[in-house]
């Protein structure tokens, strides 16, 4: 009989799988051991291992899951699609799910954006936006606009182009010789407010830094890329929507494209379907991934403005955008995305999330007021707290302790954050808040207080 114990699956995985974003030696037994948990199945907000233990997926499995694991409605849509079409190339062919999804996403932007271009992972969407920006300027006779601008602490993916516009040393430094130089400007992170300053004051200072750079190099800059409202991978750095309005104006004045990376913050995470809606602006390129398929299948896309599309529209094949992926616009992934959009509409998700967020925010008040916590913050369905006086192994020890208390929580450095699926009931909300605090207390005790 095939072994089905947790320890057997762990051993086999460690022999055969190279896990992402992981120093594999940390899974070895010893001090600061990081557990590896084989998952048997998922139901709702919970993941279950092979021995029946469960874990509340409080970070939506890296921010992708919106409506729970094994969601019946998304399952049904995929089962139906399996009997129709699993995949067909999108070059020279098209199909119903990709057309419907493209139409519905364009409608959600009020048709300010459209012409959806598809890939699989978020980094690939960023690559597409960067290439489209540069190439459209070249097609319009502005081939000198080749530079890109990113924010301090920004993260946009692990592929070479996306990594070039990332400013997280842990991910980027080893590959520096491979990367194109990028201009970096001040982050609008509201935690930088000086005494007497507001988040809007920080936003104005950060926008002034963009204006300085644009005045100096605007004729060389193709685009600035921003993760709107929340810079996630740097530690859930949140900023005021004013920043986006100011940068949109600067981009218009200096003929610079605005790329908004909504891979993590789109699909309702910040309280509106698109984060940029809270600023009342639309970018030239909008990147989506993660939650767009409900957490089911790899899917990413870029929405662009009409004038960008027209820059490539020509009889000349060299002026076309010839980027491609084999699974571009996969029908199964698109059908999952359509089912996800259906749930948003049918369940009035954005409105109901306000009540859910209100309850979780109140339940988290004891953690927010803890003497070892600073900068408690919230935007929509994202909460973050900065632990003070902790050591470099804090995040690993917190994760390990969380699994012992039935939680999947994985801090970023010293930042504890929650980004749960949109289906938690009151009991799950209260339990999540209480256990998040309990795990924090236990982790501090394990460090020696």
GROMACS .gro file of C-alpha atoms in nm:
model
  449
    1UNK     CA    1   0.000   0.000   0.000
    2UNK     CA    2   0.128   0.347  -0.087
    3UNK     CA    3   0.234   0.531   0.232
    4UNK     CA    4   0.006   0.825   0.315
    5UNK     CA    5   0.166   0.964   0.629
    6UNK     CA    6   0.265   1.330   0.653
    7UNK     CA    7   0.628   1.235   0.712
    8UNK     CA    8   0.637   1.022   0.397
    9UNK     CA    9   0.505   1.304   0.179
   10UNK     CA   10   0.750   1.551   0.337
   11UNK     CA   11   1.046   1.324   0.268
   12UNK     CA   12   0.941   1.266  -0.092
   13UNK     CA   13   0.884   1.636  -0.153
   14UNK     CA   14   1.220   1.733  -0.008
   15UNK     CA   15   1.390   1.477  -0.234
   16UNK     CA   16   1.213   1.585  -0.554
   17UNK     CA   17   1.071   1.940  -0.531
   18UNK     CA   18   1.259   2.270  -0.518
   19UNK     CA   19   1.012   2.492  -0.335
   20UNK     CA   20   0.971   2.860  -0.431
   21UNK     CA   21   1.092   3.155  -0.227
   22UNK     CA   22   1.255   2.913   0.014
   23UNK     CA   23   1.599   2.842   0.152
   24UNK     CA   24   1.556   2.465   0.135
   25UNK     CA   25   1.792   2.402   0.427
   26UNK     CA   26   1.538   2.573   0.654
   27UNK     CA   27   1.312   2.271   0.610
   28UNK     CA   28   1.576   2.052   0.774
   29UNK     CA   29   1.526   1.967   1.139
   30UNK     CA   30   1.701   2.193   1.391
   31UNK     CA   31   1.672   2.539   1.539
   32UNK     CA   32   1.428   2.764   1.350
   33UNK     CA   33   1.302   2.462   1.156
   34UNK     CA   34   1.035   2.560   0.903
   35UNK     CA   35   0.764   2.295   0.867
   36UNK     CA   36   0.667   2.160   0.526
   37UNK     CA   37   0.299   2.070   0.525
   38UNK     CA   38   0.164   1.828   0.262
   39UNK     CA   39  -0.194   1.929   0.179
   40UNK     CA   40  -0.451   1.657   0.119
   41UNK     CA   41  -0.747   1.876   0.024
   42UNK     CA   42  -0.914   2.212   0.077
   43UNK     CA   43  -1.266   2.319   0.171
   44UNK     CA   44  -1.376   2.679   0.204
   45UNK     CA   45  -1.116   2.883   0.390
   46UNK     CA   46  -0.939   2.572   0.521
   47UNK     CA   47  -0.656   2.349   0.400
   48UNK     CA   48  -0.629   1.994   0.540
   49UNK     CA   49  -0.326   1.769   0.573
   50UNK     CA   50  -0.317   1.390   0.535
   51UNK     CA   51  -0.366   1.335   0.908
   52UNK     CA   52  -0.677   1.552   0.934
   53UNK     CA   53  -0.523   1.868   1.077
   54UNK     CA   54  -0.655   2.188   0.925
   55UNK     CA   55  -0.515   2.535   0.862
   56UNK     CA   56  -0.712   2.855   0.806
   57UNK     CA   57  -0.574   3.001   0.482
   58UNK     CA   58  -0.541   3.356   0.613
   59UNK     CA   59  -0.319   3.472   0.325
   60UNK     CA   60  -0.528   3.317   0.047
   61UNK     CA   61  -0.243   3.087  -0.060
   62UNK     CA   62  -0.016   3.375  -0.164
   63UNK     CA   63  -0.304   3.617  -0.226
   64UNK     CA   64  -0.479   3.419  -0.500
   65UNK     CA   65  -0.781   3.252  -0.342
   66UNK     CA   66  -1.092   3.472  -0.324
   67UNK     CA   67  -1.388   3.243  -0.258
   68UNK     CA   68  -1.243   2.943  -0.084
   69UNK     CA   69  -1.096   2.612  -0.187
   70UNK     CA   70  -1.312   2.371  -0.389
   71UNK     CA   71  -1.571   2.642  -0.448
   72UNK     CA   72  -1.878   2.464  -0.589
   73UNK     CA   73  -1.962   2.732  -0.846
   74UNK     CA   74  -1.612   2.760  -0.987
   75UNK     CA   75  -1.582   2.382  -0.981
   76UNK     CA   76  -1.903   2.347  -1.181
   77UNK     CA   77  -1.789   2.599  -1.443
   78UNK     CA   78  -1.458   2.418  -1.491
   79UNK     CA   79  -1.623   2.077  -1.515
   80UNK     CA   80  -1.854   2.212  -1.784
   81UNK     CA   81  -1.563   2.370  -1.972
   82UNK     CA   82  -1.361   2.046  -1.960
   83UNK     CA   83  -1.624   1.882  -2.177
   84UNK     CA   84  -1.615   2.168  -2.428
   85UNK     CA   85  -1.257   2.288  -2.484
   86UNK     CA   86  -0.947   2.252  -2.271
   87UNK     CA   87  -0.715   2.463  -2.485
   88UNK     CA   88  -0.662   2.607  -2.830
   89UNK     CA   89  -0.390   2.841  -2.948
   90UNK     CA   90  -0.496   3.206  -2.947
   91UNK     CA   91  -0.294   3.297  -3.257
   92UNK     CA   92  -0.537   3.272  -3.546
   93UNK     CA   93  -0.807   3.119  -3.323
   94UNK     CA   94  -1.032   3.251  -3.048
   95UNK     CA   95  -1.300   3.111  -2.819
   96UNK     CA   96  -1.599   3.210  -2.610
   97UNK     CA   97  -1.442   3.228  -2.260
   98UNK     CA   98  -1.156   3.459  -2.361
   99UNK     CA   99  -1.392   3.687  -2.555
  100UNK     CA  100  -1.644   3.709  -2.272
  101UNK     CA  101  -1.375   3.769  -2.010
  102UNK     CA  102  -1.211   4.043  -2.216
  103UNK     CA  103  -1.546   4.214  -2.271
  104UNK     CA  104  -1.642   4.201  -1.904
  105UNK     CA  105  -1.308   4.333  -1.780
  106UNK     CA  106  -1.319   4.622  -2.026
  107UNK     CA  107  -1.671   4.702  -1.905
  108UNK     CA  108  -1.549   4.708  -1.545
  109UNK     CA  109  -1.312   4.991  -1.644
  110UNK     CA  110  -1.594   5.182  -1.813
  111UNK     CA  111  -1.418   5.091  -2.139
  112UNK     CA  112  -1.127   5.319  -2.049
  113UNK     CA  113  -0.910   5.009  -2.093
  114UNK     CA  114  -0.946   4.702  -2.312
  115UNK     CA  115  -0.770   4.485  -2.572
  116UNK     CA  116  -0.677   4.227  -2.308
  117UNK     CA  117  -0.346   4.053  -2.374
  118UNK     CA  118  -0.308   3.724  -2.186
  119UNK     CA  119  -0.029   3.529  -2.018
  120UNK     CA  120  -0.011   3.302  -1.714
  121UNK     CA  121   0.179   3.446  -1.418
  122UNK     CA  122   0.192   3.800  -1.285
  123UNK     CA  123   0.555   3.860  -1.376
  124UNK     CA  124   0.474   3.780  -1.739
  125UNK     CA  125   0.199   4.044  -1.733
  126UNK     CA  126   0.454   4.297  -1.611
  127UNK     CA  127   0.694   4.193  -1.888
  128UNK     CA  128   0.416   4.247  -2.142
  129UNK     CA  129   0.336   4.595  -2.009
  130UNK     CA  130   0.702   4.699  -2.011
  131UNK     CA  131   0.754   4.574  -2.365
  132UNK     CA  132   0.430   4.729  -2.489
  133UNK     CA  133   0.525   5.065  -2.343
  134UNK     CA  134   0.870   5.074  -2.499
  135UNK     CA  135   0.752   4.935  -2.833
  136UNK     CA  136   0.454   5.171  -2.862
  137UNK     CA  137   0.681   5.470  -2.804
  138UNK     CA  138   0.917   5.337  -3.072
  139UNK     CA  139   0.629   5.284  -3.314
  140UNK     CA  140   0.529   5.645  -3.251
  141UNK     CA  141   0.876   5.774  -3.333
  142UNK     CA  142   0.992   5.805  -2.972
  143UNK     CA  143   1.247   5.525  -2.958
  144UNK     CA  144   1.456   5.730  -2.715
  145UNK     CA  145   1.201   5.660  -2.439
  146UNK     CA  146   1.359   5.343  -2.302
  147UNK     CA  147   1.383   5.396  -1.926
  148UNK     CA  148   1.151   5.271  -1.654
  149UNK     CA  149   1.078   5.409  -1.309
  150UNK     CA  150   0.977   5.211  -1.000
  151UNK     CA  151   0.912   5.292  -0.637
  152UNK     CA  152   1.150   5.226  -0.352
  153UNK     CA  153   1.061   4.890  -0.202
  154UNK     CA  154   0.859   4.788  -0.507
  155UNK     CA  155   0.815   4.427  -0.619
  156UNK     CA  156   0.681   4.328  -0.961
  157UNK     CA  157   0.801   3.972  -1.023
  158UNK     CA  158   1.097   3.743  -1.074
  159UNK     CA  159   1.153   3.746  -1.451
  160UNK     CA  160   1.435   3.965  -1.580
  161UNK     CA  161   1.230   4.265  -1.689
  162UNK     CA  162   1.001   4.252  -1.386
  163UNK     CA  163   1.299   4.211  -1.154
  164UNK     CA  164   1.459   4.520  -1.306
  165UNK     CA  165   1.165   4.728  -1.180
  166UNK     CA  166   1.175   4.558  -0.840
  167UNK     CA  167   1.352   4.720  -0.545
  168UNK     CA  168   1.377   4.439  -0.291
  169UNK     CA  169   1.744   4.355  -0.243
  170UNK     CA  170   1.680   3.998  -0.127
  171UNK     CA  171   1.525   3.911  -0.464
  172UNK     CA  172   1.724   4.140  -0.690
  173UNK     CA  173   2.085   4.178  -0.582
  174UNK     CA  174   2.213   3.837  -0.696
  175UNK     CA  175   2.094   3.907  -1.050
  176UNK     CA  176   2.210   4.268  -1.075
  177UNK     CA  177   2.450   4.203  -1.366
  178UNK     CA  178   2.160   4.067  -1.574
  179UNK     CA  179   1.924   4.360  -1.521
  180UNK     CA  180   1.860   4.682  -1.708
  181UNK     CA  181   1.918   4.993  -1.497
  182UNK     CA  182   1.599   5.147  -1.359
  183UNK     CA  183   1.525   5.481  -1.195
  184UNK     CA  184   1.390   5.451  -0.839
  185UNK     CA  185   1.177   5.717  -0.669
  186UNK     CA  186   1.051   5.768  -0.316
  187UNK     CA  187   0.775   5.539  -0.195
  188UNK     CA  188   0.456   5.711  -0.075
  189UNK     CA  189   0.447   5.467   0.221
  190UNK     CA  190   0.243   5.650   0.485
  191UNK     CA  191   0.465   5.509   0.763
  192UNK     CA  192   0.723   5.769   0.658
  193UNK     CA  193   0.509   6.055   0.791
  194UNK     CA  194   0.704   6.293   1.010
  195UNK     CA  195   0.546   6.439   1.321
  196UNK     CA  196   0.246   6.645   1.217
  197UNK     CA  197   0.239   6.499   0.865
  198UNK     CA  198  -0.055   6.312   0.713
  199UNK     CA  199  -0.055   6.028   0.462
  200UNK     CA  200  -0.149   6.288   0.197
  201UNK     CA  201   0.156   6.494   0.292
  202UNK     CA  202   0.376   6.189   0.231
  203UNK     CA  203   0.197   6.131  -0.100
  204UNK     CA  204   0.274   6.488  -0.208
  205UNK     CA  205   0.642   6.452  -0.113
  206UNK     CA  206   0.668   6.127  -0.306
  207UNK     CA  207   0.495   6.278  -0.610
  208UNK     CA  208   0.735   6.571  -0.595
  209UNK     CA  209   1.020   6.321  -0.628
  210UNK     CA  210   0.855   6.182  -0.942
  211UNK     CA  211   0.815   6.536  -1.078
  212UNK     CA  212   1.184   6.607  -1.018
  213UNK     CA  213   1.285   6.295  -1.212
  214UNK     CA  214   1.038   6.363  -1.495
  215UNK     CA  215   1.167   6.718  -1.529
  216UNK     CA  216   1.519   6.581  -1.563
  217UNK     CA  217   1.460   6.270  -1.776
  218UNK     CA  218   1.101   6.266  -1.896
  219UNK     CA  219   1.210   6.257  -2.260
  220UNK     CA  220   1.396   5.930  -2.187
  221UNK     CA  221   1.134   5.762  -1.966
  222UNK     CA  222   0.887   5.517  -2.116
  223UNK     CA  223   0.683   5.436  -1.805
  224UNK     CA  224   0.653   5.438  -1.430
  225UNK     CA  225   0.518   5.122  -1.263
  226UNK     CA  226   0.326   5.135  -0.935
  227UNK     CA  227   0.144   4.888  -0.716
  228UNK     CA  228  -0.155   5.107  -0.627
  229UNK     CA  229  -0.252   5.171  -0.263
  230UNK     CA  230  -0.053   4.879  -0.116
  231UNK     CA  231   0.306   4.779  -0.194
  232UNK     CA  232   0.262   4.420  -0.083
  233UNK     CA  233   0.596   4.236  -0.089
  234UNK     CA  234   0.786   4.516   0.083
  235UNK     CA  235   0.567   4.468   0.392
  236UNK     CA  236   0.217   4.592   0.297
  237UNK     CA  237   0.326   4.956   0.265
  238UNK     CA  238   0.006   5.156   0.221
  239UNK     CA  239  -0.037   5.499   0.065
  240UNK     CA  240  -0.306   5.759   0.008
  241UNK     CA  241  -0.496   5.753  -0.325
  242UNK     CA  242  -0.388   6.113  -0.378
  243UNK     CA  243  -0.049   5.982  -0.488
  244UNK     CA  244  -0.201   5.806  -0.788
  245UNK     CA  245  -0.388   6.120  -0.895
  246UNK     CA  246  -0.074   6.330  -0.875
  247UNK     CA  247   0.138   6.078  -1.068
  248UNK     CA  248  -0.133   6.036  -1.335
  249UNK     CA  249  -0.121   6.412  -1.391
  250UNK     CA  250   0.259   6.408  -1.411
  251UNK     CA  251   0.252   6.122  -1.662
  252UNK     CA  252   0.008   6.315  -1.880
  253UNK     CA  253   0.219   6.631  -1.868
  254UNK     CA  254   0.547   6.456  -1.945
  255UNK     CA  255   0.422   6.190  -2.190
  256UNK     CA  256   0.513   5.896  -1.967
  257UNK     CA  257   0.305   5.580  -1.949
  258UNK     CA  258   0.152   5.479  -1.616
  259UNK     CA  259   0.160   5.103  -1.549
  260UNK     CA  260  -0.046   4.988  -1.252
  261UNK     CA  261   0.042   4.646  -1.117
  262UNK     CA  262  -0.287   4.523  -0.967
  263UNK     CA  263  -0.174   4.161  -0.962
  264UNK     CA  264  -0.208   4.139  -0.583
  265UNK     CA  265  -0.425   4.442  -0.504
  266UNK     CA  266  -0.688   4.402  -0.775
  267UNK     CA  267  -1.004   4.191  -0.766
  268UNK     CA  268  -1.144   4.356  -0.456
  269UNK     CA  269  -0.849   4.328  -0.217
  270UNK     CA  270  -0.844   4.701  -0.141
  271UNK     CA  271  -1.221   4.744  -0.121
  272UNK     CA  272  -1.291   4.828  -0.486
  273UNK     CA  273  -1.257   4.583  -0.771
  274UNK     CA  274  -0.962   4.779  -0.911
  275UNK     CA  275  -0.748   4.961  -0.656
  276UNK     CA  276  -0.707   5.261  -0.887
  277UNK     CA  277  -1.083   5.327  -0.872
  278UNK     CA  278  -1.027   5.483  -0.528
  279UNK     CA  279  -0.812   5.750  -0.690
  280UNK     CA  280  -1.051   5.809  -0.978
  281UNK     CA  281  -0.779   5.745  -1.237
  282UNK     CA  282  -0.703   5.483  -1.501
  283UNK     CA  283  -0.352   5.383  -1.609
  284UNK     CA  284  -0.221   5.326  -1.960
  285UNK     CA  285  -0.160   4.959  -1.869
  286UNK     CA  286  -0.325   4.757  -1.594
  287UNK     CA  287  -0.181   4.418  -1.495
  288UNK     CA  288  -0.403   4.152  -1.336
  289UNK     CA  289  -0.332   3.800  -1.212
  290UNK     CA  290  -0.365   3.606  -0.883
  291UNK     CA  291  -0.730   3.648  -0.779
  292UNK     CA  292  -0.868   3.691  -1.130
  293UNK     CA  293  -0.912   3.313  -1.164
  294UNK     CA  294  -1.034   3.278  -0.805
  295UNK     CA  295  -0.708   3.106  -0.714
  296UNK     CA  296  -0.775   2.811  -0.943
  297UNK     CA  297  -0.549   2.834  -1.248
  298UNK     CA  298  -0.253   3.043  -1.367
  299UNK     CA  299  -0.387   3.345  -1.555
  300UNK     CA  300  -0.260   3.696  -1.608
  301UNK     CA  301  -0.344   3.975  -1.845
  302UNK     CA  302  -0.274   4.335  -1.940
  303UNK     CA  303  -0.546   4.585  -2.024
  304UNK     CA  304  -0.434   4.888  -2.226
  305UNK     CA  305  -0.568   5.213  -2.364
  306UNK     CA  306  -0.693   5.241  -2.722
  307UNK     CA  307  -0.408   5.469  -2.827
  308UNK     CA  308  -0.155   5.207  -2.719
  309UNK     CA  309  -0.334   4.942  -2.925
  310UNK     CA  310  -0.344   5.173  -3.226
  311UNK     CA  311   0.034   5.225  -3.206
  312UNK     CA  312   0.075   4.860  -3.311
  313UNK     CA  313  -0.210   4.841  -3.563
  314UNK     CA  314  -0.042   4.824  -3.905
  315UNK     CA  315   0.021   4.616  -4.217
  316UNK     CA  316   0.385   4.604  -4.109
  317UNK     CA  317   0.439   4.287  -3.903
  318UNK     CA  318   0.742   4.440  -3.730
  319UNK     CA  319   0.513   4.701  -3.579
  320UNK     CA  320   0.294   4.430  -3.427
  321UNK     CA  321   0.323   4.304  -3.070
  322UNK     CA  322   0.461   3.956  -3.133
  323UNK     CA  323   0.495   3.848  -2.770
  324UNK     CA  324   0.343   3.503  -2.708
  325UNK     CA  325   0.284   3.227  -2.453
  326UNK     CA  326   0.171   2.876  -2.544
  327UNK     CA  327  -0.118   2.883  -2.297
  328UNK     CA  328  -0.222   3.243  -2.365
  329UNK     CA  329  -0.593   3.288  -2.296
  330UNK     CA  330  -0.640   2.928  -2.183
  331UNK     CA  331  -1.016   2.850  -2.190
  332UNK     CA  332  -1.017   2.671  -1.855
  333UNK     CA  333  -0.845   2.961  -1.679
  334UNK     CA  334  -1.073   3.213  -1.849
  335UNK     CA  335  -1.379   3.012  -1.750
  336UNK     CA  336  -1.262   3.012  -1.387
  337UNK     CA  337  -1.224   3.389  -1.413
  338UNK     CA  338  -1.574   3.425  -1.555
  339UNK     CA  339  -1.714   3.221  -1.265
  340UNK     CA  340  -1.519   3.444  -1.027
  341UNK     CA  341  -1.674   3.757  -1.180
  342UNK     CA  342  -2.017   3.593  -1.155
  343UNK     CA  343  -1.969   3.546  -0.781
  344UNK     CA  344  -1.870   3.911  -0.740
  345UNK     CA  345  -2.196   4.015  -0.906
  346UNK     CA  346  -2.434   3.756  -0.763
  347UNK     CA  347  -2.312   3.779  -0.402
  348UNK     CA  348  -2.261   4.158  -0.387
  349UNK     CA  349  -1.911   4.077  -0.266
  350UNK     CA  350  -1.763   4.427  -0.244
  351UNK     CA  351  -2.048   4.552  -0.024
  352UNK     CA  352  -2.047   4.241   0.197
  353UNK     CA  353  -1.671   4.265   0.238
  354UNK     CA  354  -1.713   4.601   0.412
  355UNK     CA  355  -1.904   4.436   0.694
  356UNK     CA  356  -1.659   4.146   0.702
  357UNK     CA  357  -1.364   4.387   0.715
  358UNK     CA  358  -1.528   4.591   0.989
  359UNK     CA  359  -1.572   4.289   1.211
  360UNK     CA  360  -1.219   4.160   1.153
  361UNK     CA  361  -1.073   4.507   1.214
  362UNK     CA  362  -1.248   4.528   1.553
  363UNK     CA  363  -1.145   4.174   1.642
  364UNK     CA  364  -0.781   4.258   1.566
  365UNK     CA  365  -0.781   4.561   1.799
  366UNK     CA  366  -0.590   4.378   2.078
  367UNK     CA  367  -0.308   4.298   1.836
  368UNK     CA  368  -0.310   4.653   1.697
  369UNK     CA  369  -0.273   4.789   2.050
  370UNK     CA  370   0.000   4.547   2.156
  371UNK     CA  371   0.310   4.713   2.303
  372UNK     CA  372   0.533   4.528   2.055
  373UNK     CA  373   0.329   4.634   1.748
  374UNK     CA  374   0.358   4.954   1.545
  375UNK     CA  375   0.183   5.092   1.236
  376UNK     CA  376  -0.137   4.887   1.248
  377UNK     CA  377  -0.301   4.952   0.911
  378UNK     CA  378  -0.582   4.833   0.689
  379UNK     CA  379  -0.702   4.879   0.334
  380UNK     CA  380  -1.008   4.681   0.232
  381UNK     CA  381  -0.938   4.314   0.296
  382UNK     CA  382  -0.568   4.364   0.381
  383UNK     CA  383  -0.437   4.414   0.737
  384UNK     CA  384  -0.076   4.462   0.844
  385UNK     CA  385   0.115   4.511   1.169
  386UNK     CA  386   0.488   4.577   1.224
  387UNK     CA  387   0.649   4.382   1.508
  388UNK     CA  388   0.927   4.564   1.695
  389UNK     CA  389   1.226   4.419   1.875
  390UNK     CA  390   1.217   4.086   1.691
  391UNK     CA  391   1.508   3.893   1.543
  392UNK     CA  392   1.579   3.791   1.183
  393UNK     CA  393   1.417   3.449   1.232
  394UNK     CA  394   1.085   3.601   1.345
  395UNK     CA  395   0.892   3.527   1.026
  396UNK     CA  396   0.999   3.161   1.019
  397UNK     CA  397   0.917   3.107   1.385
  398UNK     CA  398   0.583   3.284   1.349
  399UNK     CA  399   0.489   3.066   1.051
  400UNK     CA  400   0.582   2.749   1.241
  401UNK     CA  401   0.385   2.854   1.548
  402UNK     CA  402   0.088   2.954   1.333
  403UNK     CA  403   0.068   2.607   1.182
  404UNK     CA  404   0.057   2.461   1.532
  405UNK     CA  405  -0.246   2.684   1.598
  406UNK     CA  406  -0.431   2.596   1.274
  407UNK     CA  407  -0.332   2.906   1.079
  408UNK     CA  408  -0.153   2.969   0.751
  409UNK     CA  409   0.017   3.302   0.818
  410UNK     CA  410   0.354   3.386   0.668
  411UNK     CA  411   0.498   3.725   0.778
  412UNK     CA  412   0.709   3.940   0.549
  413UNK     CA  413   1.016   4.008   0.759
  414UNK     CA  414   0.878   4.164   1.078
  415UNK     CA  415   0.542   4.250   0.921
  416UNK     CA  416   0.247   4.031   1.014
  417UNK     CA  417  -0.027   4.057   0.756
  418UNK     CA  418  -0.366   3.903   0.683
  419UNK     CA  419  -0.523   3.876   0.338
  420UNK     CA  420  -0.798   3.616   0.381
  421UNK     CA  421  -1.053   3.490   0.127
  422UNK     CA  422  -1.385   3.671   0.105
  423UNK     CA  423  -1.593   3.394   0.264
  424UNK     CA  424  -1.506   3.397   0.635
  425UNK     CA  425  -1.803   3.367   0.869
  426UNK     CA  426  -1.819   3.543   1.206
  427UNK     CA  427  -1.677   3.246   1.396
  428UNK     CA  428  -1.383   3.218   1.156
  429UNK     CA  429  -1.320   3.592   1.175
  430UNK     CA  430  -1.313   3.596   1.554
  431UNK     CA  431  -1.099   3.282   1.566
  432UNK     CA  432  -0.854   3.421   1.312
  433UNK     CA  433  -0.805   3.741   1.511
  434UNK     CA  434  -0.766   3.564   1.845
  435UNK     CA  435  -0.517   3.311   1.707
  436UNK     CA  436  -0.314   3.575   1.523
  437UNK     CA  437  -0.256   3.745   1.858
  438UNK     CA  438  -0.192   3.415   2.036
  439UNK     CA  439   0.067   3.315   1.776
  440UNK     CA  440   0.238   3.652   1.815
  441UNK     CA  441   0.258   3.612   2.193
  442UNK     CA  442   0.393   3.256   2.158
  443UNK     CA  443   0.650   3.365   1.901
  444UNK     CA  444   0.774   3.644   2.127
  445UNK     CA  445   0.798   3.400   2.416
  446UNK     CA  446   0.999   3.163   2.198
  447UNK     CA  447   1.245   3.444   2.128
  448UNK     CA  448   1.278   3.510   2.498
  449UNK     CA  449   1.022   3.791   2.517
   0.00000   0.00000   0.00000
